[in-house]
Amino acid sequence: MIFSIFLFIPIMLLMAAMPYLTRKTESFGVGIPSDVYDSEALQRMRKRYGWQTLALGIVFIIIASFSTKSAFYIVYPITLCAFIVGSFLIYLAYHRKMKALKTESRWTEQMKAVVAVDTRFRHQKMTVSHAWFFIPFAIAVITFVLTFIFYDQFPAKFPMHYDFDGTVTTWADKSYRTLLLFPLLQLFMTGLFLFINVIIAKSKQSLDPTDPKASAYQNITFRYRWSMYSFLSGTMIVLLFAFAQLSFAISMPSAIVMSVPFVVVTFIVCGAFVLSFTTGQGGSRVHSTPEEKSGKMQRDEDRYWKLGQFYFNPNDPAIFVEKRFGIGWTVNFAHPAGWGFLAAIIVVIVLLQIFVS
């Protein structure tokens, strides 16, 4: 229970702080001039959203904490989902307020809308080399080989599902198919994190026209840091699967078996938390030269962002773009390839389940 509550807290803090982590050219999913980001009205909106989201999260944490142990495994996912839905509804309220404020302020009429493009942007080193992902791939292959070598030492029953307390809830008879679950997951995760690295490198360039040079530096830093995090966290997950697989065949102290997953999950959660606050969306929190009021703003693309969250632009050839409200990237839902990538991931997961069932 304590570990589950531990995971809830950083999610709550990230959601509450999200308006402070987004680009200065966007506020609650609405495009704005970066010159007005620090205005009193917008600061007040960010502060109120943060406190309301925190209050909502604290209520659900208290509900989950005071549930009995037997009920916790039902109450916890419900409260977590309820918090995510509730915080989204709070966001929608502020999204509408922001749209109304933008219309009332008539920024698009008072400022010149431009698009900044850096032709040298793609020549910069924005991600770690794809070759680094050979390391988790090699770990997966080694796990395959060791699984066959130690096959006789695996127990007759193999755990297939755990609850929040780490207790096995579903068992399967030992077979090569069931024992190949973790190695196949390792290959899937390696491919998935490599794909994320490709997305980071290829996603659409988005620069602030008030200071394109500083904005390009921030964006390149943002991409490289998240690429490095993607490689490290992906490799640690693949190592965790290898450790879990071999722990069933090789006797290990229970303290180590229980501690390793905790260490890996803590690293991944804390790493994402620290990276979000130190880098921000698009590198917005990376130190750069001070901006001056320019009287410019990015081309207004609000009509392509449904609810300020979902990008749908049939005229844009880009498949992946940076999120407006959140950290990371999202799909251009008007591009067939975007749906194709999402469908491919789901199909692979379903095939894995069918293979080991």
C-alpha positions as CSV (number, residue, x, y, z in Angstrom):
1,M,0.0,0.0,0.0
2,I,2.8,2.4,0.9
3,F,4.5,1.9,-2.4
4,S,1.3,2.5,-4.3
5,I,0.6,5.7,-2.4
6,F,4.3,6.7,-3.1
7,L,3.5,6.4,-6.9
8,F,0.3,8.5,-6.6
9,I,2.1,11.5,-5.1
10,P,4.5,12.4,-8.0
11,I,1.6,11.9,-10.5
12,M,-0.5,14.4,-8.4
13,L,2.4,16.9,-8.2
14,L,3.1,16.7,-11.9
15,M,-0.6,17.2,-12.8
16,A,-0.8,20.2,-10.4
17,A,2.4,21.8,-11.8
18,M,1.7,21.1,-15.5
19,P,0.8,24.8,-16.3
20,Y,4.2,25.8,-15.0
21,L,6.0,23.1,-17.2
22,T,4.4,23.9,-20.5
23,R,5.8,26.3,-23.1
24,K,5.3,30.0,-22.6
25,T,3.6,30.1,-26.0
26,E,0.8,27.9,-24.7
27,S,-1.5,28.2,-21.7
28,F,-4.1,25.4,-20.8
29,G,-3.9,24.2,-24.4
30,V,-4.4,27.6,-26.0
31,G,-1.8,29.4,-28.0
32,I,-0.7,32.7,-26.5
33,P,2.0,35.3,-27.1
34,S,4.9,34.5,-24.8
35,D,4.9,38.2,-23.8
36,V,1.7,37.7,-21.8
37,Y,2.7,34.4,-20.1
38,D,3.8,36.2,-16.8
39,S,0.7,38.5,-16.7
40,E,-1.2,38.7,-13.4
41,A,-4.3,37.1,-14.9
42,L,-2.4,34.0,-16.2
43,Q,-0.4,33.7,-13.0
44,R,-3.6,33.6,-11.0
45,M,-5.1,31.0,-13.3
46,R,-2.1,28.7,-13.0
47,K,-2.0,29.1,-9.2
48,R,-5.8,28.3,-8.8
49,Y,-5.5,25.3,-11.1
50,G,-2.5,24.0,-9.2
51,W,-4.2,24.3,-5.8
52,Q,-7.5,22.8,-7.0
53,T,-5.7,19.8,-8.6
54,L,-3.6,19.3,-5.4
55,A,-6.7,19.4,-3.2
56,L,-8.4,16.8,-5.5
57,G,-5.4,14.5,-5.3
58,I,-5.1,14.7,-1.5
59,V,-8.8,13.8,-1.1
60,F,-8.3,10.6,-3.3
61,I,-5.0,9.7,-1.5
62,I,-6.8,9.9,1.9
63,I,-9.6,7.7,0.6
64,A,-7.2,5.1,-0.7
65,S,-5.0,5.3,2.4
66,F,-7.9,4.6,4.8
67,S,-9.3,1.7,2.8
68,T,-8.8,-1.8,4.3
69,K,-6.0,-4.0,2.8
70,S,-8.5,-6.2,1.1
71,A,-10.4,-3.3,-0.4
72,F,-7.3,-1.3,-1.3
73,Y,-6.6,-3.3,-4.5
74,I,-10.0,-2.2,-5.8
75,V,-10.1,1.3,-4.3
76,Y,-6.6,2.4,-5.4
77,P,-7.1,2.0,-9.2
78,I,-10.5,3.6,-8.9
79,T,-9.2,6.6,-7.0
80,L,-6.3,7.0,-9.4
81,C,-8.5,6.9,-12.4
82,A,-11.0,9.2,-10.7
83,F,-8.2,11.7,-10.0
84,I,-7.0,11.6,-13.6
85,V,-10.5,12.2,-14.9
86,G,-11.2,14.9,-12.2
87,S,-8.0,16.8,-13.0
88,F,-8.8,16.6,-16.7
89,L,-12.2,18.2,-16.0
90,I,-10.5,21.0,-14.0
91,Y,-8.2,21.5,-17.0
92,L,-11.2,21.7,-19.3
93,A,-12.7,24.5,-17.2
94,Y,-9.5,26.5,-17.3
95,H,-9.1,25.7,-21.1
96,R,-12.5,27.4,-21.7
97,K,-11.5,30.3,-19.5
98,M,-8.3,30.7,-21.4
99,K,-10.1,30.7,-24.8
100,A,-12.5,33.3,-23.5
101,L,-9.6,35.5,-22.2
102,K,-7.8,35.2,-25.5
103,T,-10.9,36.3,-27.4
104,E,-11.5,39.1,-25.0
105,S,-7.9,40.3,-25.2
106,R,-7.7,40.1,-29.0
107,W,-4.0,39.1,-29.0
108,T,-4.2,37.7,-32.5
109,E,-5.3,41.1,-33.8
110,Q,-2.7,43.1,-31.8
111,M,0.3,41.0,-32.5
112,K,2.0,39.7,-35.7
113,A,1.6,36.0,-36.1
114,V,4.7,34.3,-37.6
115,V,6.3,30.9,-37.9
116,A,10.0,30.5,-36.9
117,V,12.0,27.8,-38.7
118,D,15.6,26.9,-38.1
119,T,17.1,25.2,-41.2
120,R,20.1,23.9,-39.2
121,F,17.9,22.4,-36.5
122,R,18.0,18.8,-38.0
123,H,21.8,18.9,-38.2
124,Q,22.1,19.1,-34.4
125,K,22.6,16.1,-32.1
126,M,19.2,15.7,-30.7
127,T,19.1,12.1,-29.4
128,V,21.4,9.4,-28.3
129,S,22.5,7.1,-31.1
130,H,20.0,4.3,-32.0
131,A,22.9,1.9,-31.8
132,W,22.8,2.2,-28.0
133,F,19.6,0.2,-28.0
134,F,21.7,-2.8,-29.0
135,I,22.5,-3.1,-25.3
136,P,18.9,-3.9,-24.1
137,F,18.5,-6.1,-27.3
138,A,21.6,-8.1,-26.3
139,I,20.2,-8.4,-22.7
140,A,17.0,-9.9,-24.1
141,V,18.9,-12.4,-26.3
142,I,21.0,-13.4,-23.2
143,T,17.8,-13.9,-21.2
144,F,16.4,-16.1,-24.0
145,V,19.6,-18.3,-23.9
146,L,19.7,-18.5,-20.1
147,T,16.0,-19.4,-20.1
148,F,16.7,-22.5,-22.2
149,I,19.9,-23.4,-20.2
150,F,18.1,-23.2,-16.8
151,Y,14.8,-24.6,-18.0
152,D,14.8,-27.6,-15.7
153,Q,15.5,-25.4,-12.6
154,F,12.3,-23.3,-13.1
155,P,9.4,-24.3,-10.8
156,A,6.4,-26.3,-12.2
157,K,4.1,-23.3,-11.7
158,F,5.1,-20.0,-13.2
159,P,3.6,-16.7,-12.0
160,M,1.7,-14.7,-14.6
161,H,0.0,-11.9,-12.7
162,Y,0.7,-9.9,-9.5
163,D,-1.4,-7.6,-7.3
164,F,-0.3,-4.3,-6.0
165,D,1.3,-6.0,-3.0
166,G,3.5,-8.1,-5.2
167,T,1.5,-11.3,-4.4
168,V,1.0,-13.7,-7.3
169,T,-2.7,-13.9,-8.3
170,T,-2.5,-16.1,-11.4
171,W,-0.3,-19.1,-12.1
172,A,0.5,-21.0,-15.3
173,D,2.0,-24.5,-15.8
174,K,5.7,-24.3,-16.8
175,S,6.2,-24.5,-20.6
176,Y,8.5,-22.9,-23.1
177,R,5.7,-20.6,-24.1
178,T,5.1,-19.3,-20.6
179,L,8.8,-19.0,-19.9
180,L,9.3,-16.9,-23.0
181,L,6.9,-14.2,-21.8
182,F,9.6,-12.1,-20.2
183,P,12.1,-12.4,-23.0
184,L,9.4,-11.5,-25.5
185,L,8.5,-8.5,-23.4
186,Q,12.1,-7.5,-23.3
187,L,12.2,-7.4,-27.1
188,F,8.9,-5.5,-27.3
189,M,10.1,-2.9,-24.7
190,T,13.4,-2.5,-26.6
191,G,11.6,-1.9,-29.9
192,L,9.2,0.5,-28.2
193,F,11.9,2.6,-26.6
194,L,13.9,2.6,-29.9
195,F,10.7,3.8,-31.6
196,I,10.3,6.6,-29.0
197,N,13.9,7.6,-29.7
198,V,13.0,7.9,-33.4
199,I,9.9,10.0,-32.5
200,I,12.0,12.3,-30.5
201,A,14.4,12.8,-33.4
202,K,11.8,13.2,-36.1
203,S,8.9,15.1,-34.4
204,K,7.9,18.4,-35.7
205,Q,10.1,21.5,-35.0
206,S,8.3,24.0,-32.8
207,L,10.1,27.3,-32.1
208,D,9.1,30.5,-30.3
209,P,9.2,33.4,-32.8
210,T,10.1,35.9,-30.1
211,D,13.5,34.3,-29.7
212,P,14.1,31.5,-32.2
213,K,17.8,30.9,-31.4
214,A,17.2,30.4,-27.6
215,S,14.1,28.4,-28.4
216,A,16.0,26.0,-30.7
217,Y,18.7,25.5,-28.0
218,Q,16.0,24.7,-25.4
219,N,14.2,22.3,-27.7
220,I,17.4,20.4,-28.6
221,T,18.3,20.1,-24.9
222,F,14.8,18.9,-24.2
223,R,15.0,16.2,-26.9
224,Y,18.4,15.0,-25.9
225,R,17.6,14.7,-22.2
226,W,14.4,12.8,-22.8
227,S,16.2,10.6,-25.3
228,M,18.8,9.7,-22.7
229,Y,16.1,9.1,-20.1
230,S,14.3,6.9,-22.6
231,F,17.4,4.8,-23.2
232,L,18.3,4.5,-19.5
233,S,14.8,3.7,-18.3
234,G,14.2,1.2,-21.2
235,T,17.4,-0.6,-20.4
236,M,16.6,-0.8,-16.7
237,I,13.2,-2.3,-17.5
238,V,14.8,-4.9,-19.7
239,L,17.3,-5.7,-17.0
240,L,14.4,-6.0,-14.5
241,F,12.7,-8.5,-16.7
242,A,15.9,-10.5,-16.9
243,F,16.3,-10.4,-13.2
244,A,12.7,-11.5,-12.6
245,Q,13.1,-14.4,-15.0
246,L,16.3,-15.7,-13.5
247,S,15.1,-15.2,-9.9
248,F,12.7,-18.2,-10.5
249,A,15.5,-20.5,-11.6
250,I,18.4,-19.3,-9.3
251,S,18.0,-19.0,-5.6
252,M,18.3,-15.4,-4.4
253,P,17.8,-13.7,-1.0
254,S,14.2,-12.5,-0.7
255,A,15.3,-9.0,0.3
256,I,17.1,-8.6,-3.0
257,V,14.2,-10.0,-5.0
258,M,11.8,-7.5,-3.3
259,S,14.3,-4.6,-3.5
260,V,15.3,-4.6,-7.1
261,P,11.8,-3.8,-8.6
262,F,11.4,-1.0,-6.0
263,V,14.7,0.5,-7.0
264,V,14.0,0.4,-10.7
265,V,10.5,1.8,-10.4
266,T,11.7,4.5,-8.1
267,F,14.5,5.5,-10.5
268,I,12.0,5.7,-13.4
269,V,9.3,7.7,-11.5
270,C,11.8,10.1,-9.8
271,G,13.8,10.5,-13.1
272,A,10.7,11.5,-15.0
273,F,9.7,13.8,-12.1
274,V,13.1,15.6,-11.9
275,L,13.4,15.8,-15.7
276,S,10.0,17.4,-16.1
277,F,10.7,20.1,-13.5
278,T,14.3,20.8,-14.7
279,T,13.6,20.8,-18.5
280,G,9.9,21.6,-18.9
281,Q,7.9,21.0,-22.1
282,G,10.0,21.8,-25.2
283,G,12.9,22.9,-22.9
284,S,10.8,25.8,-21.4
285,R,12.7,25.5,-18.1
286,V,16.1,25.3,-19.6
287,H,18.1,28.5,-19.0
288,S,18.4,30.7,-22.0
289,T,19.0,34.4,-22.8
290,P,16.2,36.7,-21.4
291,E,13.4,37.4,-23.8
292,E,12.3,40.9,-24.7
293,K,8.8,41.9,-25.7
294,S,8.7,41.4,-29.5
295,G,5.0,42.0,-30.4
296,K,5.0,38.6,-32.1
297,M,3.3,35.3,-31.5
298,Q,3.2,31.9,-33.1
299,R,0.7,31.3,-35.9
300,D,-2.7,30.6,-34.3
301,E,-3.3,26.8,-34.6
302,D,-5.9,26.5,-31.9
303,R,-8.5,25.1,-34.4
304,Y,-6.3,22.1,-34.9
305,W,-6.1,21.3,-31.2
306,K,-9.3,19.6,-30.0
307,L,-9.9,20.5,-26.4
308,G,-6.4,21.8,-26.4
309,Q,-5.0,18.2,-26.1
310,F,-5.7,16.3,-29.4
311,Y,-3.9,17.5,-32.6
312,F,-5.9,17.0,-35.7
313,N,-4.5,18.7,-38.8
314,P,-5.0,17.0,-42.2
315,N,-2.8,19.6,-43.9
316,D,0.2,18.9,-41.7
317,P,2.5,16.1,-42.9
318,A,4.0,15.7,-39.4
319,I,3.0,12.5,-37.7
320,F,4.3,13.4,-34.2
321,V,4.2,16.8,-32.5
322,E,4.9,18.2,-29.0
323,K,2.0,18.2,-26.6
324,R,0.4,21.5,-25.7
325,F,-0.6,20.6,-22.2
326,G,1.8,17.9,-20.9
327,I,5.3,16.7,-21.2
328,G,6.4,14.8,-24.4
329,W,4.9,14.1,-27.8
330,T,1.5,13.2,-29.3
331,V,0.2,12.0,-32.6
332,N,-1.4,14.0,-35.4
333,F,-4.7,12.1,-35.3
334,A,-5.5,13.3,-38.8
335,H,-2.5,11.4,-40.2
336,P,-3.3,7.7,-41.1
337,A,0.3,6.7,-40.1
338,G,-0.3,8.0,-36.6
339,W,-3.3,5.6,-36.2
340,G,-1.2,2.9,-37.8
341,F,1.6,3.2,-35.2
342,L,-0.9,3.1,-32.4
343,A,-2.7,0.1,-33.8
344,A,0.6,-1.8,-34.4
345,I,1.5,-1.4,-30.7
346,I,-1.9,-2.7,-29.6
347,V,-1.6,-5.7,-32.1
348,V,1.8,-6.7,-30.7
349,I,0.5,-6.6,-27.1
350,V,-2.5,-8.7,-28.0
351,L,-0.3,-11.2,-29.9
352,L,2.0,-11.5,-26.9
353,Q,-1.0,-12.3,-24.7
354,I,-2.3,-14.9,-27.2
355,F,1.1,-16.5,-27.5
356,V,1.7,-17.2,-23.8
357,S,-2.0,-18.0,-23.0
